[in-house]
C-alpha cells in the first residue's frame, strides 16, 4: 500500500500524464504537462525509483552545482498535484511527468495506478504527440481515443482500433482499462518536416483539447505568443526554399480537401458551443487557451516576430526529403519506426512518422 504524506484530500481529481521519448514528438506532450505544473505551481509529492525503470546508459543522469556542491539529478518520473479552476468549481489535477521507462513497464504502470487509486483519481488522461503529414499553417490535429466504448460515446472520442508497436502511452492506457480506471489519450500531430522541439503550437492544441475534456479553464501565459512566433519562423524558412514551399502547399491542399466533409451543420454547431463556453468564462492570468482565436492555435500569421535577443532558437530548415519513413499507411497501421497514435519522437531525432493527418489512426 502506498503511503502519501502531505497530500490533502483532492477534489474530483484527474491524472494528466506525459512521457518524454517515443511518444513525444516535438516535446509537445511533456511541455504541456510542464506548462500546467508551472502555471499552477505544482508541488511534487512523489518520484518513482529510477533504479527500477531506467537504463542509465540510455537516459543518463546529470551533474550540477548547488552553491559549489555537486549534485546528481536522476532520470525518473515525478508526480505533483495542482488545484485548477476557480470559484465554485475547483478541481485537482495529479500531474505525472517523466521519461518513457527503459524496462519493467508493467510494474511501472502498476505503480502509477497505485497512486491513482490512493488519490481517488476519477480519470487518467495521457498526452502524446506524433509525426505526421500535416502542414504547419493549419490547426494542429488532435485526436482523443479510448479503449472503453462507453467512455467513447459519453465523451465523443474515438474507440481505438490500433494494432502494432506501442509505447508507454498505449501500455498505460490499457493498464488503466484493465484496472477499471477510465482512461483517455490525446494525440497531437506534429509536421514531420519541423519535428525538432519545441513545438508550442502543438502543445497549445493539446491544452485546448484537454481543457474541453476536463472542463477546466487553463491559463495560457506566453504560450499563444510562442505558438504564433513559431509558425512565423517556419513560414519564413519555407519561403526561402521553393521546393519546401511547394511541398507545404501540397500538404495544405490535401488537408483542406480532407476537412471539407467536416464543415457540416453538426461540426459548426459544436465549434459555436465551444466558442460560447470560452467567451463566458473569466480570463485567467495571461489569457486562456482557445481554438477560436488566431493567436491560440497559430493559424494567423500576424505581425509578431520572435525576438532574436531572447535566446530562443528558430526551427531548423525544413526539408520535404526528410519525410516520414517506415511509417503507417492511412489506414492507421504502423511501421517498425512508429508513427501511429502511440508513437511520438525517439530521442536523438529518430522519431516515427505517419501518413495522413494525425486523425485516422487508432492507437491508445
mmCIF file of C-alpha atoms in Angstrom:
data_model
loop_
_atom_site.group_PDB
_atom_site.id
_atom_site.type_symbol
_atom_site.label_atom_id
_atom_site.label_comp_id
_atom_site.label_asym_id
_atom_site.label_seq_id
_atom_site.Cartn_x
_atom_site.Cartn_y
_atom_site.Cartn_z
ATOM 1 C CA UNK A 1 0.000 0.000 0.000
ATOM 2 C CA UNK A 2 1.301 3.460 -0.949
ATOM 3 C CA UNK A 3 1.540 5.897 1.950
ATOM 4 C CA UNK A 4 1.100 9.532 0.937
ATOM 5 C CA UNK A 5 2.071 12.249 3.377
ATOM 6 C CA UNK A 6 1.294 15.923 2.965
ATOM 7 C CA UNK A 7 -1.261 15.382 0.200
ATOM 8 C CA UNK A 8 -4.680 16.765 1.168
ATOM 9 C CA UNK A 9 -7.972 15.198 0.119
ATOM 10 C CA UNK A 10 -8.393 16.033 -3.551
ATOM 11 C CA UNK A 11 -11.441 17.440 -5.321
ATOM 12 C CA UNK A 12 -12.641 15.453 -8.381
ATOM 13 C CA UNK A 13 -9.028 14.581 -9.256
ATOM 14 C CA UNK A 14 -7.917 13.817 -12.816
ATOM 15 C CA UNK A 15 -4.453 12.405 -13.542
ATOM 16 C CA UNK A 16 -2.638 14.002 -16.510
ATOM 17 C CA UNK A 17 0.426 12.099 -17.804
ATOM 18 C CA UNK A 18 3.121 12.713 -20.397
ATOM 19 C CA UNK A 19 6.428 10.984 -21.078
ATOM 20 C CA UNK A 20 9.458 12.185 -22.986
ATOM 21 C CA UNK A 21 10.739 9.946 -25.765
ATOM 22 C CA UNK A 22 8.964 7.903 -28.408
ATOM 23 C CA UNK A 23 5.511 9.313 -27.657
ATOM 24 C CA UNK A 24 6.524 12.978 -27.524
ATOM 25 C CA UNK A 25 7.236 14.449 -30.974
ATOM 26 C CA UNK A 26 8.487 17.998 -30.659
ATOM 27 C CA UNK A 27 8.314 17.612 -26.858
ATOM 28 C CA UNK A 28 4.713 18.780 -27.261
ATOM 29 C CA UNK A 29 3.127 16.476 -24.670
ATOM 30 C CA UNK A 30 5.718 16.771 -21.897
ATOM 31 C CA UNK A 31 5.803 20.543 -22.403
ATOM 32 C CA UNK A 32 2.022 20.670 -21.980
ATOM 33 C CA UNK A 33 2.198 18.956 -18.586
ATOM 34 C CA UNK A 34 5.158 21.153 -17.654
ATOM 35 C CA UNK A 35 3.064 24.207 -18.529
ATOM 36 C CA UNK A 36 0.269 23.081 -16.198
ATOM 37 C CA UNK A 37 2.770 22.459 -13.410
ATOM 38 C CA UNK A 38 4.379 25.854 -13.866
ATOM 39 C CA UNK A 39 1.184 27.904 -14.225
ATOM 40 C CA UNK A 40 -0.487 26.320 -11.205
ATOM 41 C CA UNK A 41 2.705 25.987 -9.136
ATOM 42 C CA UNK A 42 2.614 22.242 -8.709
ATOM 43 C CA UNK A 43 4.107 20.584 -5.657
ATOM 44 C CA UNK A 44 5.977 17.309 -6.199
ATOM 45 C CA UNK A 45 4.854 14.686 -3.693
ATOM 46 C CA UNK A 46 6.403 11.513 -5.139
ATOM 47 C CA UNK A 47 9.042 10.249 -7.552
ATOM 48 C CA UNK A 48 9.499 6.724 -8.862
ATOM 49 C CA UNK A 49 12.774 4.943 -8.063
ATOM 50 C CA UNK A 50 14.975 5.488 -11.111
ATOM 51 C CA UNK A 51 16.891 2.252 -10.435
ATOM 52 C CA UNK A 52 13.760 0.221 -11.122
ATOM 53 C CA UNK A 53 12.860 1.535 -14.565
ATOM 54 C CA UNK A 54 15.725 3.301 -16.352
ATOM 55 C CA UNK A 55 18.874 2.272 -18.197
ATOM 56 C CA UNK A 56 21.315 4.998 -17.278
ATOM 57 C CA UNK A 57 23.358 4.397 -20.429
ATOM 58 C CA UNK A 58 20.259 5.365 -22.419
ATOM 59 C CA UNK A 59 18.945 8.117 -20.143
ATOM 60 C CA UNK A 60 21.988 9.441 -18.349
ATOM 61 C CA UNK A 61 21.883 11.290 -15.019
ATOM 62 C CA UNK A 62 23.100 14.889 -14.980
ATOM 63 C CA UNK A 63 25.539 16.555 -12.594
ATOM 64 C CA UNK A 64 25.051 20.151 -11.460
ATOM 65 C CA UNK A 65 26.381 22.571 -8.883
ATOM 66 C CA UNK A 66 24.342 23.916 -5.985
ATOM 67 C CA UNK A 67 26.336 26.541 -4.142
ATOM 68 C CA UNK A 68 29.558 24.806 -5.082
ATOM 69 C CA UNK A 69 28.247 21.376 -4.069
ATOM 70 C CA UNK A 70 27.955 18.820 -6.853
ATOM 71 C CA UNK A 71 24.576 17.119 -7.071
ATOM 72 C CA UNK A 72 23.069 14.490 -9.369
ATOM 73 C CA UNK A 73 19.644 14.500 -10.965
ATOM 74 C CA UNK A 74 18.486 11.028 -11.951
ATOM 75 C CA UNK A 75 16.095 10.402 -14.859
ATOM 76 C CA UNK A 76 12.746 9.451 -13.379
ATOM 77 C CA UNK A 77 9.015 10.122 -13.309
ATOM 78 C CA UNK A 78 7.632 12.612 -10.797
ATOM 79 C CA UNK A 79 4.115 13.240 -9.554
ATOM 80 C CA UNK A 80 2.795 16.621 -8.466
ATOM 81 C CA UNK A 81 -0.612 17.995 -7.589
ATOM 82 C CA UNK A 82 -2.180 21.323 -8.585
ATOM 83 C CA UNK A 83 -5.536 22.915 -7.923
ATOM 84 C CA UNK A 84 -7.158 24.046 -11.157
ATOM 85 C CA UNK A 85 -10.275 26.101 -11.638
ATOM 86 C CA UNK A 86 -11.545 28.934 -9.524
ATOM 87 C CA UNK A 87 -14.705 29.989 -7.780
ATOM 88 C CA UNK A 88 -17.322 27.365 -7.059
ATOM 89 C CA UNK A 89 -15.813 24.644 -9.258
ATOM 90 C CA UNK A 90 -12.207 23.900 -8.289
ATOM 91 C CA UNK A 91 -10.659 20.656 -9.478
ATOM 92 C CA UNK A 92 -7.405 18.974 -8.589
ATOM 93 C CA UNK A 93 -5.021 17.609 -11.186
ATOM 94 C CA UNK A 94 -2.383 14.980 -10.486
ATOM 95 C CA UNK A 95 0.439 15.637 -12.942
ATOM 96 C CA UNK A 96 2.702 12.758 -13.979
ATOM 97 C CA UNK A 97 5.742 13.833 -15.972
ATOM 98 C CA UNK A 98 8.782 11.765 -16.775
ATOM 99 C CA UNK A 99 10.696 9.758 -19.341
ATOM 100 C CA UNK A 100 9.446 6.629 -21.043
ATOM 101 C CA UNK A 101 10.917 3.815 -18.907
ATOM 102 C CA UNK A 102 13.587 1.517 -20.298
ATOM 103 C CA UNK A 103 12.280 -1.635 -18.600
ATOM 104 C CA UNK A 104 9.607 -3.219 -16.361
ATOM 105 C CA UNK A 105 6.715 -1.398 -17.992
ATOM 106 C CA UNK A 106 4.046 -3.451 -16.243
ATOM 107 C CA UNK A 107 5.465 -2.660 -12.818
ATOM 108 C CA UNK A 108 5.804 0.979 -13.858
ATOM 109 C CA UNK A 109 2.124 1.186 -14.824
ATOM 110 C CA UNK A 110 1.054 -0.641 -11.676
ATOM 111 C CA UNK A 111 2.933 1.892 -9.564
ATOM 112 C CA UNK A 112 1.258 4.797 -11.378
ATOM 113 C CA UNK A 113 -2.124 3.121 -10.900
ATOM 114 C CA UNK A 114 -1.341 2.642 -7.192
ATOM 115 C CA UNK A 115 -1.018 6.393 -6.814
ATOM 116 C CA UNK A 116 -4.209 6.913 -8.825
ATOM 117 C CA UNK A 117 -6.096 4.554 -6.514
ATOM 118 C CA UNK A 118 -4.816 6.126 -3.293
ATOM 119 C CA UNK A 119 -5.625 9.637 -4.526
ATOM 120 C CA UNK A 120 -9.126 8.762 -5.719
ATOM 121 C CA UNK A 121 -8.399 9.675 -9.339
ATOM 122 C CA UNK A 122 -11.587 9.678 -11.425
ATOM 123 C CA UNK A 123 -9.958 9.579 -14.868
ATOM 124 C CA UNK A 124 -6.485 9.279 -16.386
ATOM 125 C CA UNK A 125 -5.590 11.395 -19.428
ATOM 126 C CA UNK A 126 -2.329 10.559 -21.222
ATOM 127 C CA UNK A 127 -0.918 13.111 -23.664
ATOM 128 C CA UNK A 128 1.141 12.173 -26.708
ATOM 129 C CA UNK A 129 2.455 13.656 -29.940
ATOM 130 C CA UNK A 130 3.339 12.001 -33.238
ATOM 131 C CA UNK A 131 4.896 12.983 -36.554
ATOM 132 C CA UNK A 132 2.509 13.315 -39.465
ATOM 133 C CA UNK A 133 1.941 14.735 -42.932
ATOM 134 C CA UNK A 134 0.241 17.834 -41.595
ATOM 135 C CA UNK A 135 1.077 21.408 -42.675
ATOM 136 C CA UNK A 136 2.332 23.835 -40.034
ATOM 137 C CA UNK A 137 -0.019 26.510 -41.400
ATOM 138 C CA UNK A 138 -3.207 24.706 -40.377
ATOM 139 C CA UNK A 139 -4.691 23.999 -36.934
ATOM 140 C CA UNK A 140 -2.912 21.107 -35.247
ATOM 141 C CA UNK A 141 -4.997 17.905 -35.462
ATOM 142 C CA UNK A 142 -5.645 16.481 -32.001
ATOM 143 C CA UNK A 143 -7.392 13.134 -31.623
ATOM 144 C CA UNK A 144 -8.872 11.700 -28.468
ATOM 145 C CA UNK A 145 -9.023 7.906 -28.168
ATOM 146 C CA UNK A 146 -10.020 5.375 -25.556
ATOM 147 C CA UNK A 147 -10.354 1.604 -25.208
ATOM 148 C CA UNK A 148 -13.667 1.976 -23.382
ATOM 149 C CA UNK A 149 -16.653 2.012 -25.777
ATOM 150 C CA UNK A 150 -18.927 3.599 -23.166
ATOM 151 C CA UNK A 151 -16.407 6.360 -22.491
ATOM 152 C CA UNK A 152 -16.011 6.888 -26.240
ATOM 153 C CA UNK A 153 -19.748 7.504 -26.600
ATOM 154 C CA UNK A 154 -20.009 9.678 -23.486
ATOM 155 C CA UNK A 155 -17.050 11.961 -24.285
ATOM 156 C CA UNK A 156 -17.321 11.867 -28.105
ATOM 157 C CA UNK A 157 -13.977 10.086 -28.528
ATOM 158 C CA UNK A 158 -12.658 7.530 -30.977
ATOM 159 C CA UNK A 159 -12.567 3.921 -29.847
ATOM 160 C CA UNK A 160 -9.067 2.651 -30.515
ATOM 161 C CA UNK A 161 -8.617 0.012 -33.219
ATOM 162 C CA UNK A 162 -4.856 0.282 -33.487
ATOM 163 C CA UNK A 163 -2.648 -2.797 -33.877
ATOM 164 C CA UNK A 164 1.142 -2.637 -33.951
ATOM 165 C CA UNK A 165 4.164 -1.458 -31.945
ATOM 166 C CA UNK A 166 3.278 0.709 -28.977
ATOM 167 C CA UNK A 167 4.889 2.936 -26.380
ATOM 168 C CA UNK A 168 4.299 3.590 -22.709
ATOM 169 C CA UNK A 169 1.260 5.747 -23.537
ATOM 170 C CA UNK A 170 -0.549 2.770 -25.043
ATOM 171 C CA UNK A 171 0.551 0.407 -22.278
ATOM 172 C CA UNK A 172 -0.571 2.769 -19.517
ATOM 173 C CA UNK A 173 -3.942 3.336 -21.143
ATOM 174 C CA UNK A 174 -4.555 -0.402 -21.430
ATOM 175 C CA UNK A 175 -3.422 -0.939 -17.831
ATOM 176 C CA UNK A 176 -5.983 1.642 -16.726
ATOM 177 C CA UNK A 177 -8.705 -0.053 -18.746
ATOM 178 C CA UNK A 178 -7.964 -3.464 -17.215
ATOM 179 C CA UNK A 179 -7.935 -1.888 -13.738
ATOM 180 C CA UNK A 180 -11.326 -0.291 -14.330
ATOM 181 C CA UNK A 181 -9.971 3.267 -14.369
ATOM 182 C CA UNK A 182 -11.437 5.471 -17.138
ATOM 183 C CA UNK A 183 -8.563 6.453 -19.439
ATOM 184 C CA UNK A 184 -8.212 8.683 -22.483
ATOM 185 C CA UNK A 185 -5.214 9.538 -24.632
ATOM 186 C CA UNK A 186 -4.938 12.787 -26.593
ATOM 187 C CA UNK A 187 -2.625 12.874 -29.600
ATOM 188 C CA UNK A 188 -1.318 15.940 -31.445
ATOM 189 C CA UNK A 189 0.109 15.585 -34.966
ATOM 190 C CA UNK A 190 3.409 17.436 -35.467
ATOM 191 C CA UNK A 191 4.649 18.294 -39.011
ATOM 192 C CA UNK A 192 7.409 15.806 -39.779
ATOM 193 C CA UNK A 193 9.450 18.418 -41.656
ATOM 194 C CA UNK A 194 9.788 20.554 -38.487
ATOM 195 C CA UNK A 195 9.928 17.789 -35.919
ATOM 196 C CA UNK A 196 12.577 19.188 -33.584
ATOM 197 C CA UNK A 197 11.430 20.684 -30.288
ATOM 198 C CA UNK A 198 9.958 22.896 -29.147
ATOM 199 C CA UNK A 199 6.598 22.989 -30.879
ATOM 200 C CA UNK A 200 4.434 25.423 -28.884
ATOM 201 C CA UNK A 201 1.619 25.240 -31.420
ATOM 202 C CA UNK A 202 1.169 21.501 -30.832
ATOM 203 C CA UNK A 203 1.477 21.991 -27.075
ATOM 204 C CA UNK A 204 -1.249 24.622 -27.210
ATOM 205 C CA UNK A 205 -3.516 22.358 -29.264
ATOM 206 C CA UNK A 206 -3.175 19.608 -26.649
ATOM 207 C CA UNK A 207 -4.090 22.051 -23.898
ATOM 208 C CA UNK A 208 -7.111 23.217 -25.909
ATOM 209 C CA UNK A 209 -8.414 19.676 -26.174
ATOM 210 C CA UNK A 210 -7.581 18.893 -22.553
ATOM 211 C CA UNK A 211 -9.499 21.975 -21.454
ATOM 212 C CA UNK A 212 -12.585 20.756 -23.303
ATOM 213 C CA UNK A 213 -12.214 17.243 -21.916
ATOM 214 C CA UNK A 214 -11.885 18.036 -18.214
ATOM 215 C CA UNK A 215 -13.914 21.249 -18.123
ATOM 216 C CA UNK A 216 -11.229 23.417 -16.528
ATOM 217 C CA UNK A 217 -10.023 26.763 -17.823
ATOM 218 C CA UNK A 218 -6.280 26.625 -18.497
ATOM 219 C CA UNK A 219 -4.159 29.790 -18.116
ATOM 220 C CA UNK A 220 -2.155 30.396 -21.250
ATOM 221 C CA UNK A 221 0.772 32.542 -20.169
ATOM 222 C CA UNK A 222 3.080 33.231 -23.135
ATOM 223 C CA UNK A 223 2.232 30.028 -24.978
ATOM 224 C CA UNK A 224 -0.052 31.646 -27.576
ATOM 225 C CA UNK A 225 2.606 34.223 -28.448
ATOM 226 C CA UNK A 226 5.233 31.489 -28.706
ATOM 227 C CA UNK A 227 2.959 29.458 -30.995
ATOM 228 C CA UNK A 228 2.468 32.397 -33.338
ATOM 229 C CA UNK A 229 6.193 33.159 -33.362
ATOM 230 C CA UNK A 230 6.980 29.501 -34.103
ATOM 231 C CA UNK A 231 4.659 29.495 -37.115
ATOM 232 C CA UNK A 232 6.089 32.757 -38.447
ATOM 233 C CA UNK A 233 9.598 31.350 -38.140
ATOM 234 C CA UNK A 234 8.649 28.247 -40.135
ATOM 235 C CA UNK A 235 6.818 30.428 -42.688
ATOM 236 C CA UNK A 236 9.982 32.415 -43.267
ATOM 237 C CA UNK A 237 12.145 29.321 -43.647
ATOM 238 C CA UNK A 238 9.702 27.712 -46.054
ATOM 239 C CA UNK A 239 9.544 30.884 -48.156
ATOM 240 C CA UNK A 240 13.313 30.737 -48.649
ATOM 241 C CA UNK A 241 13.127 27.380 -50.445
ATOM 242 C CA UNK A 242 10.732 26.960 -53.365
ATOM 243 C CA UNK A 243 10.770 23.168 -53.077
ATOM 244 C CA UNK A 244 9.757 23.322 -49.436
ATOM 245 C CA UNK A 245 7.111 25.940 -50.193
ATOM 246 C CA UNK A 246 5.599 23.689 -52.875
ATOM 247 C CA UNK A 247 5.599 20.741 -50.506
ATOM 248 C CA UNK A 248 3.832 22.714 -47.783
ATOM 249 C CA UNK A 249 1.268 23.905 -50.329
ATOM 250 C CA UNK A 250 0.559 20.309 -51.363
ATOM 251 C CA UNK A 251 0.001 19.386 -47.707
ATOM 252 C CA UNK A 252 -2.339 22.349 -47.312
ATOM 253 C CA UNK A 253 -4.391 21.324 -50.330
ATOM 254 C CA UNK A 254 -4.646 17.743 -49.092
ATOM 255 C CA UNK A 255 -5.628 18.909 -45.619
ATOM 256 C CA UNK A 256 -8.246 21.357 -46.890
ATOM 257 C CA UNK A 257 -9.780 18.696 -49.126
ATOM 258 C CA UNK A 258 -9.929 16.207 -46.265
ATOM 259 C CA UNK A 259 -11.509 18.811 -43.986
ATOM 260 C CA UNK A 260 -14.358 19.690 -46.360
ATOM 261 C CA UNK A 261 -16.724 16.964 -45.089
ATOM 262 C CA UNK A 262 -16.181 18.285 -41.554
ATOM 263 C CA UNK A 263 -17.929 21.551 -42.443
ATOM 264 C CA UNK A 264 -21.271 20.038 -41.551
ATOM 265 C CA UNK A 265 -24.005 21.690 -39.547
ATOM 266 C CA UNK A 266 -23.203 19.463 -36.583
ATOM 267 C CA UNK A 267 -19.496 20.362 -36.655
ATOM 268 C CA UNK A 268 -20.250 24.080 -36.937
ATOM 269 C CA UNK A 269 -22.698 23.888 -34.035
ATOM 270 C CA UNK A 270 -20.106 22.072 -31.921
ATOM 271 C CA UNK A 271 -17.494 24.761 -32.598
ATOM 272 C CA UNK A 272 -20.003 27.514 -31.822
ATOM 273 C CA UNK A 273 -20.859 25.908 -28.485
ATOM 274 C CA UNK A 274 -17.162 25.741 -27.640
ATOM 275 C CA UNK A 275 -16.805 29.417 -28.534
ATOM 276 C CA UNK A 276 -19.709 30.388 -26.259
ATOM 277 C CA UNK A 277 -18.302 28.384 -23.340
ATOM 278 C CA UNK A 278 -14.951 30.100 -23.588
ATOM 279 C CA UNK A 279 -16.405 33.551 -24.194
ATOM 280 C CA UNK A 280 -18.465 33.350 -20.997
ATOM 281 C CA UNK A 281 -15.529 32.168 -18.876
ATOM 282 C CA UNK A 282 -13.449 34.570 -16.795
ATOM 283 C CA UNK A 283 -9.909 35.111 -18.167
ATOM 284 C CA UNK A 284 -7.062 33.855 -16.020
ATOM 285 C CA UNK A 285 -3.507 35.185 -15.734
ATOM 286 C CA UNK A 286 -2.177 35.939 -19.189
ATOM 287 C CA UNK A 287 -5.266 34.722 -21.033
ATOM 288 C CA UNK A 288 -6.574 31.241 -21.777
ATOM 289 C CA UNK A 289 -6.123 28.562 -24.359
ATOM 290 C CA UNK A 290 -8.711 28.850 -27.109
ATOM 291 C CA UNK A 291 -9.264 27.312 -30.507
ATOM 292 C CA UNK A 292 -11.318 30.223 -31.812
ATOM 293 C CA UNK A 293 -8.634 32.901 -31.810
ATOM 294 C CA UNK A 294 -5.763 33.094 -34.279
ATOM 295 C CA UNK A 295 -3.251 33.638 -31.510
ATOM 296 C CA UNK A 296 -4.146 30.446 -29.739
ATOM 297 C CA UNK A 297 -3.518 27.955 -32.493
ATOM 298 C CA UNK A 298 -1.212 29.966 -34.704
ATOM 299 C CA UNK A 299 -3.480 29.863 -37.747
ATOM 300 C CA UNK A 300 -2.969 33.584 -38.380
ATOM 301 C CA UNK A 301 0.453 34.846 -39.445
ATOM 302 C CA UNK A 302 0.033 38.165 -37.599
ATOM 303 C CA UNK A 303 2.862 40.684 -37.275
ATOM 304 C CA UNK A 304 4.702 39.177 -34.307
ATOM 305 C CA UNK A 305 8.299 38.060 -34.844
ATOM 306 C CA UNK A 306 10.369 36.167 -32.320
ATOM 307 C CA UNK A 307 12.818 38.452 -30.564
ATOM 308 C CA UNK A 308 16.297 37.486 -31.704
ATOM 309 C CA UNK A 309 17.720 38.666 -28.375
ATOM 310 C CA UNK A 310 15.588 36.295 -26.345
ATOM 311 C CA UNK A 311 17.840 33.347 -26.902
ATOM 312 C CA UNK A 312 15.052 31.247 -28.400
ATOM 313 C CA UNK A 313 16.154 29.356 -31.471
ATOM 314 C CA UNK A 314 14.282 29.229 -34.744
ATOM 315 C CA UNK A 315 13.316 25.857 -36.212
ATOM 316 C CA UNK A 316 15.861 24.157 -38.438
ATOM 317 C CA UNK A 317 15.260 24.487 -42.152
ATOM 318 C CA UNK A 318 12.547 22.039 -43.188
ATOM 319 C CA UNK A 319 13.153 19.564 -45.964
ATOM 320 C CA UNK A 320 10.454 17.613 -47.784
ATOM 321 C CA UNK A 321 13.044 14.917 -48.431
ATOM 322 C CA UNK A 322 13.127 14.198 -44.700
ATOM 323 C CA UNK A 323 9.569 12.987 -44.690
ATOM 324 C CA UNK A 324 8.141 10.009 -42.891
ATOM 325 C CA UNK A 325 9.842 6.645 -43.308
ATOM 326 C CA UNK A 326 8.719 3.193 -42.273
ATOM 327 C CA UNK A 327 5.530 4.849 -41.102
ATOM 328 C CA UNK A 328 1.974 3.665 -41.217
ATOM 329 C CA UNK A 329 -0.400 3.875 -44.089
ATOM 330 C CA UNK A 330 -3.536 5.959 -43.939
ATOM 331 C CA UNK A 331 -5.467 3.050 -42.504
ATOM 332 C CA UNK A 332 -3.921 3.568 -39.076
ATOM 333 C CA UNK A 333 -1.301 0.800 -39.225
ATOM 334 C CA UNK A 334 2.293 1.462 -38.249
ATOM 335 C CA UNK A 335 5.775 0.673 -39.454
ATOM 336 C CA UNK A 336 8.503 -0.527 -37.151
ATOM 337 C CA UNK A 337 9.765 3.002 -36.598
ATOM 338 C CA UNK A 338 6.479 4.037 -35.083
ATOM 339 C CA UNK A 339 4.205 6.835 -36.112
ATOM 340 C CA UNK A 340 0.719 5.800 -35.108
ATOM 341 C CA UNK A 341 -1.249 7.318 -32.307
ATOM 342 C CA UNK A 342 1.085 5.814 -29.767
ATOM 343 C CA UNK A 343 4.338 6.906 -31.309
ATOM 344 C CA UNK A 344 5.947 10.223 -30.602
ATOM 345 C CA UNK A 345 9.550 11.036 -31.268
ATOM 346 C CA UNK A 346 12.503 8.853 -30.371
ATOM 347 C CA UNK A 347 15.392 10.543 -28.558
ATOM 348 C CA UNK A 348 18.013 11.789 -30.985
ATOM 349 C CA UNK A 349 15.515 12.610 -33.698
ATOM 350 C CA UNK A 350 14.889 9.063 -34.920
ATOM 351 C CA UNK A 351 11.207 9.610 -34.499
ATOM 352 C CA UNK A 352 8.357 7.808 -36.136
ATOM 353 C CA UNK A 353 6.172 9.169 -38.838
ATOM 354 C CA UNK A 354 2.732 8.600 -40.165
ATOM 355 C CA UNK A 355 0.910 9.247 -43.385
ATOM 356 C CA UNK A 356 -2.286 11.206 -43.164
ATOM 357 C CA UNK A 357 -3.410 13.982 -40.908
ATOM 358 C CA UNK A 358 -2.904 12.512 -37.458
ATOM 359 C CA UNK A 359 -6.598 11.760 -37.213
ATOM 360 C CA UNK A 360 -7.146 8.351 -38.747
ATOM 361 C CA UNK A 361 -5.044 6.074 -36.555
ATOM 362 C CA UNK A 362 -6.485 4.462 -33.523
ATOM 363 C CA UNK A 363 -3.663 3.966 -31.090
ATOM 364 C CA UNK A 364 -4.482 4.439 -27.448
#
